mmCIF file of C-alpha atoms in Angstrom:
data_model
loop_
_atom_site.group_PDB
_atom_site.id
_atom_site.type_symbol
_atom_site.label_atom_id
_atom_site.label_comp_id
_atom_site.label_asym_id
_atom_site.label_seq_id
_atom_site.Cartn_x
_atom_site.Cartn_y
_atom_site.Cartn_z
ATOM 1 C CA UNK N 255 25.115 9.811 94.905
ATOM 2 C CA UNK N 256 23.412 11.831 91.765
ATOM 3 C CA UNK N 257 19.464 12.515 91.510
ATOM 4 C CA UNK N 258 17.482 10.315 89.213
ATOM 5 C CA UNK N 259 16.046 12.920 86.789
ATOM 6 C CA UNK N 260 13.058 12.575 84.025
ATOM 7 C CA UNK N 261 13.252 15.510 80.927
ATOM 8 C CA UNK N 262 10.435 17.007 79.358
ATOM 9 C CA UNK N 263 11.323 18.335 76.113
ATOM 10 C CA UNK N 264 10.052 18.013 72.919
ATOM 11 C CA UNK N 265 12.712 19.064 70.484
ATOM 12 C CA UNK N 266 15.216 16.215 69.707
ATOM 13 C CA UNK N 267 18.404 18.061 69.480
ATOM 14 C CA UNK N 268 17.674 20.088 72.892
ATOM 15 C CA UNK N 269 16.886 17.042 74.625
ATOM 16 C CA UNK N 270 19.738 14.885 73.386
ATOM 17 C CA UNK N 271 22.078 17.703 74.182
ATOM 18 C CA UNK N 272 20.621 18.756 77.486
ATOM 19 C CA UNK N 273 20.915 15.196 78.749
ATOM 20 C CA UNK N 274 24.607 14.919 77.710
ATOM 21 C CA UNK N 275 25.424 18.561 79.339
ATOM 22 C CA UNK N 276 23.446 17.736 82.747
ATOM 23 C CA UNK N 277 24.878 14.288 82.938
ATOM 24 C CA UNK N 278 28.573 15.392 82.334
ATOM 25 C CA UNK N 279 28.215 18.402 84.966
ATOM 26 C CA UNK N 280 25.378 18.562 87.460
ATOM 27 C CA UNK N 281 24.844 15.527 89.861
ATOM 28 C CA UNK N 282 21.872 13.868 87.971
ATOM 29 C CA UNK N 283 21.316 10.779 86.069
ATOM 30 C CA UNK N 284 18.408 10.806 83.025
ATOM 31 C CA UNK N 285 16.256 7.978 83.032
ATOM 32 C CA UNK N 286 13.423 9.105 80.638
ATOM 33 C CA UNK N 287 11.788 11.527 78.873
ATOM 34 C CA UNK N 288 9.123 12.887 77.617
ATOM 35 C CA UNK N 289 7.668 15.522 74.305
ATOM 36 C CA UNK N 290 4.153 15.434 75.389
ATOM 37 C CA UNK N 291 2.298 16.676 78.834
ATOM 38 C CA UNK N 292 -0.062 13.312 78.734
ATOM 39 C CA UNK N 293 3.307 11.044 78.442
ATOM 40 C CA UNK N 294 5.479 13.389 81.157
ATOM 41 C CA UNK N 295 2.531 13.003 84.030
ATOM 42 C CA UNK N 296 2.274 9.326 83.417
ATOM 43 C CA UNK N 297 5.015 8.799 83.657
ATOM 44 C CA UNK N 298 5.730 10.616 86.575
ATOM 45 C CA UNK N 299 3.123 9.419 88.207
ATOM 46 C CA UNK N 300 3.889 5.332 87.357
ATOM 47 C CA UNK N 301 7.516 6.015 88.715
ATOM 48 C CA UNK N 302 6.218 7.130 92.003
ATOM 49 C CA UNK N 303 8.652 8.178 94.394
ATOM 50 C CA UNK N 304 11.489 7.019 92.274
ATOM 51 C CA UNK N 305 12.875 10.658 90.888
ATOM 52 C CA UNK N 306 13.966 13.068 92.606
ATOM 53 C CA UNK N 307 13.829 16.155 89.217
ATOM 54 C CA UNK N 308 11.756 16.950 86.630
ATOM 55 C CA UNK N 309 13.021 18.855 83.962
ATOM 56 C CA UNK N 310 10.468 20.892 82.089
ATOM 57 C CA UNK N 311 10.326 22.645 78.777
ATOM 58 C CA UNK N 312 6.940 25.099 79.168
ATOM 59 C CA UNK N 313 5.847 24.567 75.296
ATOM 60 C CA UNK N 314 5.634 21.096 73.905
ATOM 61 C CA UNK N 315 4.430 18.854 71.330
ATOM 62 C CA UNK N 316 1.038 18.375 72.733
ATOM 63 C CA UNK N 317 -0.070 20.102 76.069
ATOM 64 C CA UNK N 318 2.169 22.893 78.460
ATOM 65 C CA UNK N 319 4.963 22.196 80.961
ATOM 66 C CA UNK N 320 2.151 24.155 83.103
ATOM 67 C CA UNK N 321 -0.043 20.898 82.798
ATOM 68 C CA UNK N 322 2.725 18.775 83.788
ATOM 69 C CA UNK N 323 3.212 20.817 87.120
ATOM 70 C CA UNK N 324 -0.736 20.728 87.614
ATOM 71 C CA UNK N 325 -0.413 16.997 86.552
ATOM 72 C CA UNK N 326 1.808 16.320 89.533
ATOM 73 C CA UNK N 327 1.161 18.211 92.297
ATOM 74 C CA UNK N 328 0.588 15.210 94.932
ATOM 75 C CA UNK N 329 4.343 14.412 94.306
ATOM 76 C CA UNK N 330 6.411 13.580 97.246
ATOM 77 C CA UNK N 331 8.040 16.448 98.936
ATOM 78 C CA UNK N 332 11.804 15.861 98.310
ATOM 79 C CA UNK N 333 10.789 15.788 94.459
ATOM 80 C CA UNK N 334 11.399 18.712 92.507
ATOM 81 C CA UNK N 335 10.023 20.285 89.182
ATOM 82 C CA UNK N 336 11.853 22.750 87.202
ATOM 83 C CA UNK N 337 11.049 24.953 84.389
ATOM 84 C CA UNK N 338 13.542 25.343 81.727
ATOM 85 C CA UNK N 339 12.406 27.416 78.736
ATOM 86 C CA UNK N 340 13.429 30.205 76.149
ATOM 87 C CA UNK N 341 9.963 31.799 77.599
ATOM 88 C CA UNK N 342 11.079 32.276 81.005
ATOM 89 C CA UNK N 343 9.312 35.618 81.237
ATOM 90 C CA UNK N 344 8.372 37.339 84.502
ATOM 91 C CA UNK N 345 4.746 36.415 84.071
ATOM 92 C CA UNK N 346 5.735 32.915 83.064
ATOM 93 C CA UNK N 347 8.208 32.714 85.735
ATOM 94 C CA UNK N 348 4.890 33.516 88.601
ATOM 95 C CA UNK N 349 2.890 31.352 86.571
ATOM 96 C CA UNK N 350 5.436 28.579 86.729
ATOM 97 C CA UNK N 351 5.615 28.745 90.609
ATOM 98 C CA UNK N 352 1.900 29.488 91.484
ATOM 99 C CA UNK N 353 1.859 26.002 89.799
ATOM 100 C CA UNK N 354 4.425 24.019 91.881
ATOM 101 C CA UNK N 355 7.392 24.764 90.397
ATOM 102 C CA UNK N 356 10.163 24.966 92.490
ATOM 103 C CA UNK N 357 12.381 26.824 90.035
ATOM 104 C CA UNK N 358 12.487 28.475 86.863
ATOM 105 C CA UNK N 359 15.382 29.209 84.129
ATOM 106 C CA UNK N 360 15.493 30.459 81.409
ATOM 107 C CA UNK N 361 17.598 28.135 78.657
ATOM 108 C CA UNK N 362 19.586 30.925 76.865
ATOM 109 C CA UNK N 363 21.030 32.120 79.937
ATOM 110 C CA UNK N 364 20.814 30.439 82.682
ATOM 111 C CA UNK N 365 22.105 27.481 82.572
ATOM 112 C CA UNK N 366 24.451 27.616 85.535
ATOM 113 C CA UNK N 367 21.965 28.638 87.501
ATOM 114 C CA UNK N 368 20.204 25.153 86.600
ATOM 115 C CA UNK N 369 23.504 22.744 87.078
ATOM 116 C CA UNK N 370 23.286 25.164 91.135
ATOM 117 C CA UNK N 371 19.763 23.878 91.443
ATOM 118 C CA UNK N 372 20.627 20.558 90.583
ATOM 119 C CA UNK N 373 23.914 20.312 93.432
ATOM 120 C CA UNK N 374 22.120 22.203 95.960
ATOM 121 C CA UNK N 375 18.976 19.555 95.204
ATOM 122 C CA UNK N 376 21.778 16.708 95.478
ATOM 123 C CA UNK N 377 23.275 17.896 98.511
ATOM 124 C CA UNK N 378 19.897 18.212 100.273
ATOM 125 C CA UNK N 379 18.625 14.612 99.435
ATOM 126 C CA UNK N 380 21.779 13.427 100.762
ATOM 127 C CA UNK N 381 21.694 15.035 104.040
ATOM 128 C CA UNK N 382 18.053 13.566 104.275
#
């Protein structure tokens, strides 16, 4: 079984090579995306219950990956919301969570950590 996954990022090339890389090696399957917070929590919100991860970018072409997590906060419980930026600061990082996130990485080096998040997320709805 993989995780049905939805990407917010607004730059192309990151988002056509993120997909490829979390496809090929974490447990998830893309079926969207989004560059703008008004597109990402419509979206989220018409799908319903039918993700399980949201992959967010913190800075994008119109509105905040911080809207997006406001955006959805009634999601179900077994969906998750990750941060994945080059701004994953300590402050942003607090921020982030305060907000609903459930996890936060930083792109330029931690993208193992991301692919764990991703099995251990698998492995969980699975048992479930």
């Amino acid at each position: 079984m993989s995780l049905t996954g939805y990407l917010v990022e607004d730059n192309p090339l990151i988002r056509d090579s993120l997909i490829a890389t979390l496809e090929e090696l974490a447990p998830v399957h893309m079926v969207g995306t989004a560059e703008t917070q008004a597109e990402a929590v419509a979206w989220l919100h018409d799908a319903d219950g039918q993700w399980d991860v949201a992959v967010v970018d913190l800075f994008l072409r119109h509105g905040t990956g911080f809207g997006v997590l406001m955006g959805c906060r009634d999601r179900l419980p077994r969906q998750r919301m990750v941060i994945f930026s080059n701004f994953a600061t300590k402050d942003m990082r607090e921020r982030a969570l305060l907000l609903g996130a459930d996890a936060v990485f930083d792109k330029s080096t931690e993208i193992e950590g991301l692919l764990r998040f991703l099995e251990e997320t698998e492995r969980a709805v699975d048992r479930s």
